[in-house]
């Protein structure tokens, strides 16, 4: 009985003769996506289980081995781990959903038109009494109402109106804040990578190599922040004194691990002396914190205006 000749397969895209599952001409996989529901479900479960295995192989070094994942990735060890961008996007979505649920709802007192008018009346009376005694006092922002210097007069008026409207339901602004926060973080990522590129300009690394560090660092920051908020919420819900103390100590340990981790990440990844690492870490952190605080203030203003 003669053996059957192997089946010749061709690429569905460029019709090149295949030597495997992928076309060596255009790179397309020899795979059909038109199949029954059972095949789709089976493939989905297989992909999910594979991703889940890579997830745990990624999270453990991400939490405990600073800079390890970034260094492995740039050296070509990529298959065992979740890609940095996918890891960050997954972390960002889950983290901000949990922030919105875990952070306590606080009562926000915003100035109304009546309170502002009453305050101005009292301020005017005090100013008149001071003027009668020959004392002049410059007006402060608190006395003249909430005015944001960077906004125009029209936007300041809209801001005051929004504050008055949100007095009854500040949750609208909070929800808007958490809907915009992931986008703000995503915009800060390339800026952080740019800072690393500038301060480590002599490391002869490409910008994308610094971007890998930024993605892993931000993923770590978000995950540790979720853990800290979760521990703080748990401490407020527990009534046993020794358990509360234990949880608070653990939460403080988690909070202290964050800056130490980022410092060790730069030390391990860039392999420079401790003096240079400490100086560059301080410069990077200072510049990035300034950018982050500015972005946070702008985000709060936009959350109120767009709520």
PDB file of C-alpha atoms in Angstrom, residues 53-229:
ATOM      1  CA  UNK A  53      -1.022  30.730  33.587  1.00  0.00           C
ATOM      2  CA  UNK A  54       1.103  33.533  32.181  1.00  0.00           C
ATOM      3  CA  UNK A  55      -0.659  35.977  34.482  1.00  0.00           C
ATOM      4  CA  UNK A  56       0.602  34.312  37.660  1.00  0.00           C
ATOM      5  CA  UNK A  57       4.085  33.901  36.205  1.00  0.00           C
ATOM      6  CA  UNK A  58       3.963  37.662  35.571  1.00  0.00           C
ATOM      7  CA  UNK A  59       2.431  38.930  38.823  1.00  0.00           C
ATOM      8  CA  UNK A  60       4.806  37.259  41.277  1.00  0.00           C
ATOM      9  CA  UNK A  61       7.998  38.818  39.846  1.00  0.00           C
ATOM     10  CA  UNK A  62       6.119  42.064  39.252  1.00  0.00           C
ATOM     11  CA  UNK A  63       5.343  42.321  42.980  1.00  0.00           C
ATOM     12  CA  UNK A  64       8.569  41.030  44.512  1.00  0.00           C
ATOM     13  CA  UNK A  65      11.440  41.319  41.988  1.00  0.00           C
ATOM     14  CA  UNK A  66      11.921  44.972  40.941  1.00  0.00           C
ATOM     15  CA  UNK A  67      12.967  45.406  37.331  1.00  0.00           C
ATOM     16  CA  UNK A  68      13.107  41.657  36.637  1.00  0.00           C
ATOM     17  CA  UNK A  69      10.220  41.542  34.165  1.00  0.00           C
ATOM     18  CA  UNK A  70      11.409  44.583  32.218  1.00  0.00           C
ATOM     19  CA  UNK A  71      14.923  43.224  31.914  1.00  0.00           C
ATOM     20  CA  UNK A  72      13.678  39.795  30.841  1.00  0.00           C
ATOM     21  CA  UNK A  73      11.379  41.333  28.255  1.00  0.00           C
ATOM     22  CA  UNK A  74      14.015  43.491  26.560  1.00  0.00           C
ATOM     23  CA  UNK A  75      16.367  40.494  26.467  1.00  0.00           C
ATOM     24  CA  UNK A  76      13.798  38.518  24.481  1.00  0.00           C
ATOM     25  CA  UNK A  77      12.168  36.334  27.166  1.00  0.00           C
ATOM     26  CA  UNK A  78       8.569  37.245  26.308  1.00  0.00           C
ATOM     27  CA  UNK A  79       6.524  34.079  25.797  1.00  0.00           C
ATOM     28  CA  UNK A  80       6.166  33.109  29.495  1.00  0.00           C
ATOM     29  CA  UNK A  81       4.802  36.516  30.543  1.00  0.00           C
ATOM     30  CA  UNK A  82       1.848  38.772  29.818  1.00  0.00           C
ATOM     31  CA  UNK A  83       2.936  41.557  27.423  1.00  0.00           C
ATOM     32  CA  UNK A  84       3.548  44.857  29.292  1.00  0.00           C
ATOM     33  CA  UNK A  85       0.893  46.869  27.448  1.00  0.00           C
ATOM     34  CA  UNK A  86      -1.771  44.185  27.874  1.00  0.00           C
ATOM     35  CA  UNK A  87      -0.843  43.833  31.549  1.00  0.00           C
ATOM     36  CA  UNK A  88      -1.165  47.581  32.105  1.00  0.00           C
ATOM     37  CA  UNK A  89      -4.511  47.872  30.306  1.00  0.00           C
ATOM     38  CA  UNK A  90      -5.930  44.921  32.234  1.00  0.00           C
ATOM     39  CA  UNK A  91      -4.613  46.338  35.523  1.00  0.00           C
ATOM     40  CA  UNK A  92      -5.913  49.837  34.785  1.00  0.00           C
ATOM     41  CA  UNK A  93      -9.452  48.682  34.027  1.00  0.00           C
ATOM     42  CA  UNK A  94      -9.701  46.494  37.129  1.00  0.00           C
ATOM     43  CA  UNK A  95      -7.948  48.998  39.411  1.00  0.00           C
ATOM     44  CA  UNK A  96     -10.139  52.003  38.678  1.00  0.00           C
ATOM     45  CA  UNK A  97     -13.293  49.904  38.928  1.00  0.00           C
ATOM     46  CA  UNK A  98     -12.164  48.788  42.390  1.00  0.00           C
ATOM     47  CA  UNK A  99     -11.161  52.332  43.375  1.00  0.00           C
ATOM     48  CA  UNK A 100     -14.670  53.536  42.568  1.00  0.00           C
ATOM     49  CA  UNK A 101     -16.116  50.809  44.795  1.00  0.00           C
ATOM     50  CA  UNK A 102     -13.621  50.779  47.675  1.00  0.00           C
ATOM     51  CA  UNK A 103     -12.989  54.472  48.255  1.00  0.00           C
ATOM     52  CA  UNK A 104     -15.366  55.827  50.917  1.00  0.00           C
ATOM     53  CA  UNK A 105     -18.008  58.316  49.915  1.00  0.00           C
ATOM     54  CA  UNK A 106     -17.403  61.573  51.733  1.00  0.00           C
ATOM     55  CA  UNK A 107     -19.731  64.505  51.998  1.00  0.00           C
ATOM     56  CA  UNK A 108     -18.402  67.365  49.934  1.00  0.00           C
ATOM     57  CA  UNK A 109     -19.391  70.867  51.004  1.00  0.00           C
ATOM     58  CA  UNK A 110     -19.452  73.194  48.038  1.00  0.00           C
ATOM     59  CA  UNK A 111     -20.297  76.894  48.177  1.00  0.00           C
ATOM     60  CA  UNK A 112     -23.775  77.836  47.074  1.00  0.00           C
ATOM     61  CA  UNK A 113     -24.888  81.235  45.824  1.00  0.00           C
ATOM     62  CA  UNK A 114     -26.504  82.003  49.194  1.00  0.00           C
ATOM     63  CA  UNK A 115     -23.412  81.045  51.194  1.00  0.00           C
ATOM     64  CA  UNK A 116     -21.165  83.103  48.933  1.00  0.00           C
ATOM     65  CA  UNK A 117     -23.457  86.137  49.238  1.00  0.00           C
ATOM     66  CA  UNK A 118     -23.593  85.771  53.041  1.00  0.00           C
ATOM     67  CA  UNK A 119     -19.821  85.415  53.243  1.00  0.00           C
ATOM     68  CA  UNK A 120     -19.313  88.495  51.065  1.00  0.00           C
ATOM     69  CA  UNK A 121     -21.738  90.471  53.203  1.00  0.00           C
ATOM     70  CA  UNK A 122     -19.909  89.521  56.400  1.00  0.00           C
ATOM     71  CA  UNK A 123     -16.561  90.227  54.739  1.00  0.00           C
ATOM     72  CA  UNK A 124     -17.803  93.629  53.580  1.00  0.00           C
ATOM     73  CA  UNK A 125     -18.967  94.515  57.073  1.00  0.00           C
ATOM     74  CA  UNK A 126     -15.647  93.476  58.580  1.00  0.00           C
ATOM     75  CA  UNK A 127     -13.759  95.407  55.904  1.00  0.00           C
ATOM     76  CA  UNK A 128     -15.846  98.511  56.608  1.00  0.00           C
ATOM     77  CA  UNK A 129     -15.055  98.292  60.329  1.00  0.00           C
ATOM     78  CA  UNK A 130     -11.363  97.864  59.577  1.00  0.00           C
ATOM     79  CA  UNK A 131     -11.419 100.782  57.168  1.00  0.00           C
ATOM     80  CA  UNK A 132     -13.045 102.960  59.830  1.00  0.00           C
ATOM     81  CA  UNK A 133     -10.100 102.153  62.069  1.00  0.00           C
ATOM     82  CA  UNK A 134      -7.630 102.923  59.289  1.00  0.00           C
ATOM     83  CA  UNK A 135      -6.715  99.284  58.620  1.00  0.00           C
ATOM     84  CA  UNK A 136      -6.859  97.880  55.122  1.00  0.00           C
ATOM     85  CA  UNK A 137      -6.907  94.162  54.400  1.00  0.00           C
ATOM     86  CA  UNK A 138      -6.362  92.682  50.946  1.00  0.00           C
ATOM     87  CA  UNK A 139      -9.086  90.430  49.658  1.00  0.00           C
ATOM     88  CA  UNK A 140      -8.244  86.744  49.459  1.00  0.00           C
ATOM     89  CA  UNK A 141      -9.495  84.103  47.106  1.00  0.00           C
ATOM     90  CA  UNK A 142     -11.534  82.530  49.893  1.00  0.00           C
ATOM     91  CA  UNK A 143     -13.344  85.827  50.408  1.00  0.00           C
ATOM     92  CA  UNK A 144     -14.075  86.485  46.773  1.00  0.00           C
ATOM     93  CA  UNK A 145     -15.235  82.977  45.941  1.00  0.00           C
ATOM     94  CA  UNK A 146     -13.573  80.012  44.270  1.00  0.00           C
ATOM     95  CA  UNK A 147     -11.690  81.334  41.261  1.00  0.00           C
ATOM     96  CA  UNK A 148      -9.196  79.318  39.219  1.00  0.00           C
ATOM     97  CA  UNK A 149      -6.502  81.568  37.727  1.00  0.00           C
ATOM     98  CA  UNK A 150      -5.879  79.348  34.687  1.00  0.00           C
ATOM     99  CA  UNK A 151      -9.526  79.483  33.598  1.00  0.00           C
ATOM    100  CA  UNK A 152     -11.231  82.328  31.811  1.00  0.00           C
ATOM    101  CA  UNK A 153     -14.002  84.332  33.440  1.00  0.00           C
ATOM    102  CA  UNK A 154     -16.610  82.374  31.485  1.00  0.00           C
ATOM    103  CA  UNK A 155     -15.189  79.010  32.543  1.00  0.00           C
ATOM    104  CA  UNK A 156     -14.923  80.209  36.139  1.00  0.00           C
ATOM    105  CA  UNK A 157     -18.601  81.103  36.018  1.00  0.00           C
ATOM    106  CA  UNK A 158     -19.443  77.659  34.627  1.00  0.00           C
ATOM    107  CA  UNK A 159     -17.280  76.093  37.321  1.00  0.00           C
ATOM    108  CA  UNK A 160     -19.178  77.971  40.055  1.00  0.00           C
ATOM    109  CA  UNK A 161     -22.486  76.937  38.506  1.00  0.00           C
ATOM    110  CA  UNK A 162     -21.404  73.296  38.323  1.00  0.00           C
ATOM    111  CA  UNK A 163     -20.309  73.359  41.953  1.00  0.00           C
ATOM    112  CA  UNK A 164     -23.738  74.605  42.934  1.00  0.00           C
ATOM    113  CA  UNK A 165     -25.458  71.928  40.854  1.00  0.00           C
ATOM    114  CA  UNK A 166     -23.262  69.147  42.226  1.00  0.00           C
ATOM    115  CA  UNK A 167     -23.934  70.121  45.845  1.00  0.00           C
ATOM    116  CA  UNK A 168     -26.954  67.801  45.861  1.00  0.00           C
ATOM    117  CA  UNK A 169     -25.202  64.919  44.094  1.00  0.00           C
ATOM    118  CA  UNK A 170     -21.364  65.047  44.181  1.00  0.00           C
ATOM    119  CA  UNK A 171     -21.282  61.397  43.075  1.00  0.00           C
ATOM    120  CA  UNK A 172     -21.678  62.600  39.487  1.00  0.00           C
ATOM    121  CA  UNK A 173     -18.318  64.357  39.588  1.00  0.00           C
ATOM    122  CA  UNK A 174     -16.717  61.387  41.341  1.00  0.00           C
ATOM    123  CA  UNK A 175     -17.959  58.990  38.666  1.00  0.00           C
ATOM    124  CA  UNK A 176     -16.701  61.314  35.942  1.00  0.00           C
ATOM    125  CA  UNK A 177     -13.327  61.492  37.692  1.00  0.00           C
ATOM    126  CA  UNK A 178     -12.910  57.720  37.715  1.00  0.00           C
ATOM    127  CA  UNK A 179     -14.018  57.491  34.091  1.00  0.00           C
ATOM    128  CA  UNK A 180     -11.317  59.985  33.040  1.00  0.00           C
ATOM    129  CA  UNK A 181      -8.543  58.824  35.396  1.00  0.00           C
ATOM    130  CA  UNK A 182      -7.454  55.799  33.296  1.00  0.00           C
ATOM    131  CA  UNK A 183      -7.023  58.060  30.287  1.00  0.00           C
ATOM    132  CA  UNK A 184      -4.942  60.498  32.343  1.00  0.00           C
ATOM    133  CA  UNK A 185      -2.709  57.666  33.570  1.00  0.00           C
ATOM    134  CA  UNK A 186      -2.295  56.367  30.038  1.00  0.00           C
ATOM    135  CA  UNK A 187      -1.161  59.831  28.898  1.00  0.00           C
ATOM    136  CA  UNK A 188       1.330  60.078  31.765  1.00  0.00           C
ATOM    137  CA  UNK A 189       2.967  56.789  30.779  1.00  0.00           C
ATOM    138  CA  UNK A 190       4.928  58.087  27.742  1.00  0.00           C
ATOM    139  CA  UNK A 191       5.911  61.178  29.736  1.00  0.00           C
ATOM    140  CA  UNK A 192       7.411  58.996  32.462  1.00  0.00           C
ATOM    141  CA  UNK A 193       9.264  56.997  29.815  1.00  0.00           C
ATOM    142  CA  UNK A 194      10.518  60.271  28.325  1.00  0.00           C
ATOM    143  CA  UNK A 195      11.875  61.320  31.730  1.00  0.00           C
ATOM    144  CA  UNK A 196      13.708  58.008  32.000  1.00  0.00           C
ATOM    145  CA  UNK A 197      15.085  58.520  28.498  1.00  0.00           C
ATOM    146  CA  UNK A 198      16.377  61.995  29.411  1.00  0.00           C
ATOM    147  CA  UNK A 199      17.943  61.044  32.752  1.00  0.00           C
ATOM    148  CA  UNK A 200      19.444  57.830  31.373  1.00  0.00           C
ATOM    149  CA  UNK A 201      20.455  59.299  28.011  1.00  0.00           C
ATOM    150  CA  UNK A 202      23.921  57.730  28.227  1.00  0.00           C
ATOM    151  CA  UNK A 203      22.554  54.224  28.748  1.00  0.00           C
ATOM    152  CA  UNK A 204      22.186  53.892  24.945  1.00  0.00           C
ATOM    153  CA  UNK A 205      18.717  52.394  25.322  1.00  0.00           C
ATOM    154  CA  UNK A 206      15.845  52.968  22.923  1.00  0.00           C
ATOM    155  CA  UNK A 207      12.767  54.876  24.055  1.00  0.00           C
ATOM    156  CA  UNK A 208      10.695  51.680  23.886  1.00  0.00           C
ATOM    157  CA  UNK A 209      13.008  50.058  26.446  1.00  0.00           C
ATOM    158  CA  UNK A 210      12.209  52.870  28.878  1.00  0.00           C
ATOM    159  CA  UNK A 211       8.531  52.511  27.970  1.00  0.00           C
ATOM    160  CA  UNK A 212       8.634  48.856  29.069  1.00  0.00           C
ATOM    161  CA  UNK A 213       9.868  49.993  32.500  1.00  0.00           C
ATOM    162  CA  UNK A 214       7.109  52.618  32.626  1.00  0.00           C
ATOM    163  CA  UNK A 215       4.403  50.049  31.807  1.00  0.00           C
ATOM    164  CA  UNK A 216       5.590  47.594  34.441  1.00  0.00           C
ATOM    165  CA  UNK A 217       6.071  50.368  37.032  1.00  0.00           C
ATOM    166  CA  UNK A 218       2.587  51.775  36.511  1.00  0.00           C
ATOM    167  CA  UNK A 219       1.059  48.308  36.629  1.00  0.00           C
ATOM    168  CA  UNK A 220       2.809  47.731  39.944  1.00  0.00           C
ATOM    169  CA  UNK A 221       1.725  51.132  41.328  1.00  0.00           C
ATOM    170  CA  UNK A 222      -1.930  50.527  40.459  1.00  0.00           C
ATOM    171  CA  UNK A 223      -1.965  47.004  41.884  1.00  0.00           C
ATOM    172  CA  UNK A 224      -0.264  48.013  45.124  1.00  0.00           C
ATOM    173  CA  UNK A 225      -2.602  51.021  45.418  1.00  0.00           C
ATOM    174  CA  UNK A 226      -5.598  48.709  45.126  1.00  0.00           C
ATOM    175  CA  UNK A 227      -4.123  46.480  47.831  1.00  0.00           C
ATOM    176  CA  UNK A 228      -3.547  49.479  50.112  1.00  0.00           C
ATOM    177  CA  UNK A 229      -7.072  50.838  49.618  1.00  0.00           C
TER     178      UNK A 229
END
